[in-house]
Coordinates of N, CA and C in Angstrom, one line a residue:
M1 N -36.8 35.0 -50.3 CA -35.4 35.2 -50.5 C -34.9 34.8 -51.8
K2 N -35.3 33.6 -52.3 CA -34.9 33.1 -53.6 C -35.4 34.0 -54.7
E3 N -36.6 34.6 -54.5 CA -37.2 35.5 -55.5 C -36.3 36.8 -55.6
D4 N -35.8 37.2 -54.4 CA -34.9 38.3 -54.4 C -33.6 38.1 -55.2
F5 N -33.1 36.8 -55.0 CA -31.9 36.5 -55.8 C -32.2 36.5 -57.3
A6 N -33.3 36.0 -57.7 CA -33.7 36.0 -59.1 C -33.7 37.5 -59.6
E7 N -34.3 38.4 -58.8 CA -34.4 39.8 -59.2 C -33.0 40.4 -59.3
R8 N -32.2 40.1 -58.4 CA -30.8 40.6 -58.4 C -30.0 40.1 -59.6
L9 N -30.3 38.8 -59.9 CA -29.6 38.2 -61.1 C -30.1 38.9 -62.4
R10 N -31.4 39.2 -62.5 CA -31.9 40.0 -63.6 C -31.2 41.3 -63.7
Q11 N -31.1 42.0 -62.6 CA -30.5 43.3 -62.5 C -29.1 43.3 -62.9
A12 N -28.3 42.3 -62.4 CA -26.9 42.2 -62.7 C -26.6 42.1 -64.2
F13 N -27.6 41.4 -64.9 CA -27.4 41.2 -66.3 C -28.2 42.3 -67.1
D14 N -28.5 43.4 -66.5 CA -29.2 44.5 -67.2 C -30.5 44.0 -67.7
F15 N -31.2 43.2 -67.0 CA -32.6 42.7 -67.3 C -32.6 42.0 -68.7
G16 N -31.5 41.3 -69.0 CA -31.5 40.5 -70.2 C -32.3 39.3 -70.1
T17 N -32.5 38.6 -71.2 CA -33.3 37.3 -71.2 C -32.5 36.2 -70.5
M18 N -33.1 35.1 -70.2 CA -32.5 33.9 -69.7 C -31.4 33.4 -70.7
A19 N -31.7 33.5 -72.0 CA -30.8 33.1 -73.0 C -29.5 34.0 -73.0
D20 N -29.7 35.3 -72.8 CA -28.5 36.2 -72.7 C -27.6 35.8 -71.6
I21 N -28.3 35.5 -70.4 CA -27.5 35.2 -69.2 C -26.8 33.9 -69.4
A22 N -27.5 32.9 -70.0 CA -26.9 31.6 -70.2 C -25.7 31.7 -71.1
R23 N -25.8 32.5 -72.2 CA -24.7 32.7 -73.1 C -23.5 33.4 -72.5
R24 N -23.8 34.4 -71.7 CA -22.7 35.1 -71.1 C -21.9 34.3 -70.0
I25 N -22.6 33.4 -69.3 CA -21.9 32.7 -68.3 C -21.6 31.2 -68.7
D26 N -22.0 30.9 -70.0 CA -21.6 29.7 -70.6 C -22.2 28.5 -69.9
V27 N -23.5 28.6 -69.6 CA -24.3 27.4 -69.0 C -25.5 27.2 -69.9
P28 N -26.1 26.0 -69.8 CA -27.3 25.8 -70.6 C -28.5 26.7 -70.1
H29 N -29.4 26.9 -71.1 CA -30.6 27.7 -70.8 C -31.4 27.2 -69.6
A30 N -31.5 25.8 -69.6 CA -32.3 25.2 -68.6 C -31.7 25.4 -67.2
T31 N -30.4 25.5 -67.1 CA -29.7 25.8 -65.8 C -30.1 27.2 -65.3
V32 N -30.1 28.2 -66.2 CA -30.5 29.5 -65.8 C -31.9 29.6 -65.4
R33 N -32.8 28.9 -66.2 CA -34.2 28.8 -65.9 C -34.4 28.3 -64.4
N34 N -33.6 27.3 -64.0 CA -33.6 26.8 -62.7 C -33.3 27.8 -61.6
Y35 N -32.4 28.7 -62.0 CA -32.0 29.8 -61.0 C -33.2 30.7 -60.8
F36 N -34.0 30.9 -61.9 CA -35.2 31.8 -61.8 C -36.3 31.1 -61.1
H37 N -36.2 29.8 -61.0 CA -37.3 29.0 -60.3 C -36.9 28.6 -58.9
G38 N -35.9 29.2 -58.3 CA -35.5 29.0 -57.0 C -34.3 28.2 -56.6
R39 N -33.6 27.7 -57.6 CA -32.4 26.9 -57.4 C -31.2 27.9 -57.4
M40 N -30.4 27.7 -56.4 CA -29.2 28.6 -56.3 C -28.0 28.1 -57.1
P41 N -27.3 28.9 -57.8 CA -26.1 28.4 -58.6 C -25.0 27.9 -57.7
A42 N -24.2 27.0 -58.2 CA -23.1 26.5 -57.6 C -22.1 27.6 -57.3
P43 N -21.2 27.5 -56.3 CA -20.2 28.5 -56.0 C -19.4 29.0 -57.2
E44 N -19.0 28.0 -58.1 CA -18.2 28.4 -59.2 C -19.0 29.2 -60.2
V45 N -20.3 29.0 -60.3 CA -21.2 29.7 -61.2 C -21.4 31.1 -60.6
L46 N -21.6 31.2 -59.3 CA -21.7 32.5 -58.7 C -20.5 33.4 -59.0
I47 N -19.3 32.8 -58.9 CA -18.1 33.5 -59.2 C -18.1 34.0 -60.7
K48 N -18.5 33.1 -61.6 CA -18.6 33.5 -63.0 C -19.5 34.7 -63.2
I49 N -20.7 34.6 -62.5 CA -21.7 35.7 -62.6 C -21.0 37.0 -62.1
A50 N -20.4 37.0 -60.9 CA -19.7 38.2 -60.4 C -18.7 38.7 -61.3
N51 N -17.9 37.8 -61.9 CA -16.8 38.2 -62.8 C -17.4 38.8 -64.1
E52 N -18.4 38.2 -64.6 CA -19.0 38.7 -65.9 C -19.7 40.0 -65.7
T53 N -20.4 40.2 -64.6 CA -21.2 41.5 -64.4 C -20.5 42.5 -63.5
N54 N -19.4 42.1 -62.8 CA -18.7 43.0 -61.9 C -19.6 43.4 -60.7
V55 N -20.5 42.5 -60.3 CA -21.3 42.8 -59.1 C -20.6 42.1 -57.9
S56 N -20.9 42.6 -56.8 CA -20.4 42.1 -55.5 C -21.1 40.8 -55.2
L57 N -20.4 39.7 -54.8 CA -21.0 38.5 -54.4 C -21.9 38.7 -53.2
N58 N -21.5 39.5 -52.3 CA -22.3 39.8 -51.1 C -23.7 40.4 -51.6
W59 N -23.6 41.4 -52.5 CA -24.9 41.9 -53.0 C -25.7 40.9 -53.7
L60 N -25.1 40.1 -54.6 CA -25.8 39.1 -55.4 C -26.5 38.1 -54.5
L61 N -25.8 37.6 -53.5 CA -26.3 36.5 -52.6 C -27.4 37.0 -51.6
I62 N -27.1 38.2 -50.9 CA -28.0 38.6 -49.9 C -28.5 40.0 -50.0
G63 N -28.1 40.7 -51.1 CA -28.6 42.0 -51.3 C -28.1 43.1 -50.4
K64 N -27.0 42.9 -49.8 CA -26.4 43.8 -48.9 C -25.1 44.4 -49.5
G65 N -24.9 45.7 -49.2 CA -23.6 46.4 -49.6 C -23.8 46.9 -51.0
E66 N -22.7 47.4 -51.6 CA -22.7 48.0 -52.9 C -23.0 46.9 -54.0
M67 N -23.7 47.3 -55.0 CA -24.0 46.3 -56.0 C -22.8 46.0 -56.8
Y68 N -22.1 47.0 -57.2 CA -20.9 46.8 -58.1 C -19.6 46.9 -57.4
T69 N -18.7 46.1 -57.8 CA -17.3 46.3 -57.4 C -16.8 47.4 -58.3
S70 N -15.6 47.8 -58.2 CA -15.1 48.9 -59.0 C -15.0 48.6 -60.4
G71 N -15.1 49.7 -61.3 CA -14.9 49.6 -62.7 C -16.1 49.4 -63.6
R72 N -17.3 49.2 -63.1 CA -18.4 49.1 -63.9 C -19.5 50.1 -63.6
V73 N -19.9 50.8 -64.6 CA -21.0 51.8 -64.5 C -22.3 51.1 -64.9
P74 N -23.3 51.1 -64.1 CA -24.6 50.5 -64.4 C -25.3 51.3 -65.6
D75 N -26.1 50.6 -66.3 CA -26.9 51.2 -67.3 C -28.1 52.0 -66.6
I76 N -27.9 53.2 -66.4 CA -28.8 54.1 -65.6 C -30.2 54.0 -66.2
G77 N -30.3 54.0 -67.5 CA -31.6 54.0 -68.2 C -32.4 52.8 -67.8
K78 N -31.8 51.6 -67.9 CA -32.5 50.4 -67.5 C -32.8 50.4 -66.0
L79 N -31.9 50.9 -65.2 CA -32.2 50.9 -63.8 C -33.4 51.8 -63.4
L80 N -33.4 53.0 -64.1 CA -34.5 53.9 -63.9 C -35.8 53.3 -64.4
E81 N -35.7 52.7 -65.6 CA -36.9 52.1 -66.1 C -37.5 51.0 -65.2
A82 N -36.6 50.2 -64.7 CA -37.0 49.1 -63.7 C -37.6 49.7 -62.5
G83 N -37.0 50.8 -62.0 CA -37.5 51.4 -60.8 C -38.8 52.1 -61.0
I84 N -39.0 52.7 -62.1 CA -40.3 53.4 -62.4 C -41.4 52.3 -62.5
E85 N -41.0 51.2 -63.3 CA -42.0 50.1 -63.4 C -42.4 49.6 -62.1
S86 N -41.4 49.4 -61.2 CA -41.7 48.9 -59.9 C -42.7 49.8 -59.1
I87 N -42.4 51.1 -59.2 CA -43.3 52.1 -58.5 C -44.7 52.1 -59.0
I88 N -44.8 52.0 -60.3 CA -46.1 52.0 -61.0 C -46.9 50.8 -60.6
D89 N -46.2 49.6 -60.6 CA -46.8 48.4 -60.2 C -47.3 48.4 -58.8
R90 N -46.5 49.0 -57.9 CA -46.9 49.1 -56.5 C -48.1 50.0 -56.3
K91 N -48.1 51.1 -57.0 CA -49.2 52.1 -56.9 C -50.5 51.5 -57.5
L92 N -50.4 50.8 -58.6 CA -51.6 50.2 -59.1 C -52.1 49.1 -58.2
A93 N -51.2 48.3 -57.6 CA -51.6 47.3 -56.7 C -52.3 47.9 -55.4
E94 N -51.8 49.1 -55.0 CA -52.4 49.8 -53.8 C -53.8 50.2 -54.2
R95 N -54.0 50.6 -55.4 CA -55.4 51.1 -55.8 C -56.3 49.9 -56.3
R96 N -55.7 48.8 -56.4 CA -56.3 47.6 -56.9 C -56.9 47.8 -58.3
A97 N -56.1 48.6 -59.0 CA -56.5 48.9 -60.4 C -56.2 47.7 -61.3
E98 N -57.0 47.6 -62.3 CA -56.7 46.6 -63.4 C -55.5 47.0 -64.2
P99 N -54.7 46.1 -64.7 CA -53.6 46.5 -65.5 C -54.1 47.1 -66.8
V100 N -53.3 48.1 -67.3 CA -53.6 48.7 -68.5 C -53.5 47.8 -69.6
Q101 N -54.5 47.7 -70.5 CA -54.4 46.8 -71.6 C -53.8 47.5 -72.8
E102 N -52.8 46.8 -73.4 CA -52.1 47.3 -74.5 C -52.9 47.0 -75.8
L103 N -53.4 48.1 -76.5 CA -54.2 47.9 -77.6 C -53.5 47.7 -78.9
G104 N -52.2 48.1 -78.9 CA -51.4 48.0 -80.2 C -51.7 49.0 -81.2
A105 N -51.1 48.9 -82.3 CA -51.3 49.9 -83.4 C -52.3 49.3 -84.4
V106 N -53.1 50.1 -85.0 CA -54.1 49.7 -86.0 C -53.5 49.0 -87.2
D107 N -52.4 49.5 -87.7 CA -51.8 49.0 -88.9 C -50.9 47.8 -88.7
E108 N -50.7 47.3 -87.5 CA -49.7 46.2 -87.3 C -50.4 44.9 -87.7
P109 N -49.6 44.0 -88.3 CA -50.2 42.7 -88.6 C -50.4 41.9 -87.3
P110 N -51.2 40.9 -87.3 CA -51.5 40.1 -86.1 C -50.2 39.5 -85.6
E111 N -50.0 39.4 -84.3 CA -48.8 38.7 -83.7 C -48.9 37.2 -84.0
F112 N -47.7 36.7 -84.1 CA -47.6 35.2 -84.2 C -48.2 34.6 -83.0
D113 N -49.1 33.6 -83.1 CA -49.7 32.9 -82.0 C -48.8 31.7 -81.6
I114 N -47.9 31.9 -80.6 CA -47.0 30.8 -80.2 C -47.8 29.7 -79.6
D115 N -48.8 30.0 -78.8 CA -49.6 28.9 -78.2 C -50.3 28.0 -79.2
A116 N -50.8 28.6 -80.2 CA -51.5 27.8 -81.3 C -50.4 26.9 -82.0
A117 N -49.3 27.5 -82.3 CA -48.2 26.8 -83.0 C -47.7 25.7 -82.1
M118 N -47.6 25.9 -80.8 CA -47.2 24.8 -79.9 C -48.2 23.7 -79.9
Q119 N -49.4 24.0 -79.9 CA -50.5 22.9 -80.0 C -50.5 22.2 -81.3
K120 N -50.3 23.0 -82.4 CA -50.3 22.4 -83.7 C -49.1 21.5 -84.0
Y121 N -47.9 22.0 -83.7 CA -46.7 21.4 -84.1 C -46.0 20.6 -83.0
G122 N -45.9 21.2 -81.8 CA -45.3 20.5 -80.7 C -43.8 20.4 -80.8
D123 N -43.2 20.6 -81.9 CA -41.8 20.5 -82.2 C -41.2 21.9 -82.3
P124 N -40.1 22.2 -81.5 CA -39.5 23.5 -81.5 C -39.1 24.0 -82.9
E125 N -38.5 23.1 -83.7 CA -38.0 23.5 -85.0 C -39.1 23.9 -85.9
R126 N -40.2 23.1 -85.9 CA -41.4 23.4 -86.7 C -42.1 24.7 -86.3
I127 N -42.1 24.9 -84.9 CA -42.6 26.2 -84.4 C -41.8 27.4 -84.9
M128 N -40.5 27.3 -84.8 CA -39.6 28.4 -85.2 C -39.8 28.6 -86.8
N129 N -39.9 27.5 -87.5 CA -40.1 27.7 -89.0 C -41.4 28.4 -89.3
A130 N -42.5 28.0 -88.6 CA -43.8 28.7 -88.8 C -43.7 30.2 -88.4
W131 N -43.0 30.5 -87.3 CA -42.9 31.9 -86.9 C -42.2 32.7 -87.9
F132 N -41.1 32.2 -88.5 CA -40.3 32.9 -89.5 C -41.2 33.1 -90.8
R133 N -41.9 32.0 -91.1 CA -42.8 32.1 -92.3 C -43.9 33.2 -92.1
H134 N -44.4 33.3 -90.9 CA -45.4 34.3 -90.5 C -44.9 35.7 -90.7
E135 N -43.6 35.8 -90.5 CA -42.9 37.1 -90.7 C -42.4 37.4 -92.1
G136 N -42.6 36.4 -92.9 CA -42.2 36.5 -94.3 C -40.7 36.3 -94.5
R137 N -40.1 35.5 -93.6 CA -38.7 35.2 -93.6 C -38.5 33.7 -93.7
K138 N -37.2 33.3 -94.1 CA -36.9 31.9 -94.1 C -36.1 31.6 -92.8
Y139 N -36.5 30.5 -92.2 CA -35.8 30.0 -91.0 C -34.5 29.4 -91.4
P140 N -33.4 29.9 -90.8 CA -32.1 29.3 -91.1 C -32.0 27.9 -90.6
K141 N -31.6 27.0 -91.5 CA -31.6 25.5 -91.1 C -30.3 25.2 -90.3
D142 N -29.3 26.1 -90.3 CA -28.1 25.8 -89.5 C -28.1 26.3 -88.1
F143 N -29.3 26.7 -87.6 CA -29.4 27.3 -86.3 C -29.3 26.1 -85.3
G144 N -28.4 26.3 -84.3 CA -28.2 25.3 -83.3 C -29.4 25.3 -82.3
V145 N -29.7 24.1 -81.8 CA -30.9 24.0 -81.0 C -30.5 23.8 -79.5
V146 N -29.5 24.6 -79.1 CA -29.1 24.5 -77.7 C -30.3 24.9 -76.7
F147 N -31.1 25.8 -77.2 CA -32.3 26.2 -76.4 C -33.2 25.1 -76.1
F148 N -33.3 24.1 -77.0 CA -34.3 23.1 -76.9 C -33.8 21.8 -76.3
Q149 N -32.6 21.8 -75.8 CA -32.1 20.5 -75.1 C -33.0 20.2 -73.9
G150 N -33.4 19.0 -73.9 CA -34.3 18.6 -72.8 C -35.8 19.0 -73.0
W151 N -36.1 19.4 -74.2 CA -37.5 19.8 -74.6 C -38.6 18.9 -74.0
E152 N -38.4 17.7 -74.0 CA -39.4 16.7 -73.5 C -39.7 16.9 -72.1
T153 N -38.7 17.4 -71.3 CA -38.9 17.5 -69.9 C -39.4 18.9 -69.5
F154 N -39.5 19.9 -70.4 CA -39.9 21.2 -70.1 C -41.4 21.3 -69.8
S155 N -41.8 22.1 -68.9 CA -43.2 22.4 -68.7 C -43.7 23.3 -69.9
A156 N -45.0 23.5 -70.0 CA -45.5 24.3 -71.1 C -44.9 25.7 -71.1
A157 N -44.9 26.3 -69.9 CA -44.3 27.6 -69.7 C -42.8 27.7 -70.1
E158 N -42.1 26.7 -69.7 CA -40.7 26.6 -70.0 C -40.5 26.5 -71.5
R159 N -41.3 25.7 -72.2 CA -41.2 25.6 -73.6 C -41.5 27.0 -74.3
L160 N -42.5 27.7 -73.8 CA -42.7 29.0 -74.4 C -41.5 29.9 -74.2
D161 N -41.0 29.9 -73.0 CA -39.8 30.7 -72.7 C -38.6 30.4 -73.6
A162 N -38.4 29.1 -73.8 CA -37.3 28.6 -74.7 C -37.5 29.1 -76.1
I163 N -38.7 29.0 -76.6 CA -39.0 29.4 -78.0 C -38.8 30.9 -78.1
R164 N -39.3 31.7 -77.2 CA -39.2 33.1 -77.2 C -37.7 33.5 -77.1
D165 N -37.0 32.9 -76.2 CA -35.5 33.2 -76.0 C -34.8 32.9 -77.3
A166 N -35.0 31.7 -77.9 CA -34.3 31.3 -79.1 C -34.6 32.3 -80.2
K167 N -35.9 32.8 -80.3 CA -36.3 33.7 -81.4 C -35.5 35.0 -81.2
K168 N -35.4 35.5 -80.0 CA -34.7 36.8 -79.7 C -33.3 36.7 -80.1
V169 N -32.6 35.6 -79.7 CA -31.2 35.4 -80.0 C -31.0 35.3 -81.5
L170 N -31.8 34.5 -82.1 CA -31.7 34.3 -83.6 C -31.9 35.6 -84.3
D171 N -33.0 36.4 -83.9 CA -33.2 37.7 -84.6 C -32.0 38.6 -84.4
R172 N -31.5 38.7 -83.2 CA -30.3 39.5 -83.0 C -29.1 39.1 -83.8
T173 N -28.9 37.8 -83.9 CA -27.8 37.2 -84.6 C -27.9 37.6 -86.1
L174 N -29.1 37.3 -86.6 CA -29.4 37.6 -88.1 C -29.3 39.1 -88.4
K175 N -29.6 39.9 -87.4 CA -29.6 41.4 -87.6 C -28.1 41.8 -87.8
R176 N -27.2 41.2 -86.9 CA -25.8 41.5 -87.0 C -25.2 41.1 -88.3
K177 N -25.6 39.9 -88.8 CA -25.0 39.4 -90.0 C -25.5 40.2 -91.2
G178 N -26.8 40.7 -91.1 CA -27.4 41.4 -92.3 C -27.0 42.8 -92.4

């Protein structure tokens, strides 16, 4: 049931990242991460989610009824993409097929190894700095570290998520400024 809520939460925010969701409803990244790990939001946060996304509280909580209240048209492309992905995953699982391996492009530079950077540096600011250097860019020193509040208490997976989310938000912000 709680996994269903997490999936509906993703869908309500057009499959955005945890960082996007946190920013839109003005709660810490760690709080949104808790929602995806089975914790239900407080009633006032559920209302914020419904107001921000225009989804029905009934649909959000239990998956019944119409998804949207009046006035919002869903992103059909993202919904179709998610539906197709779900069908493909189900069909592959039925055949017990191995997942398709993405081979990438021949001319692409190697991807930044976040795991290695986490082991080498352990500090989110140093990891982000290394990632930007890897891309040939300078890491902006004035970047707020809201994503890394409570870093010491994060599990390894949560640290990876926080680094990836921060990088996405920072890239998008810098793209808008540039």
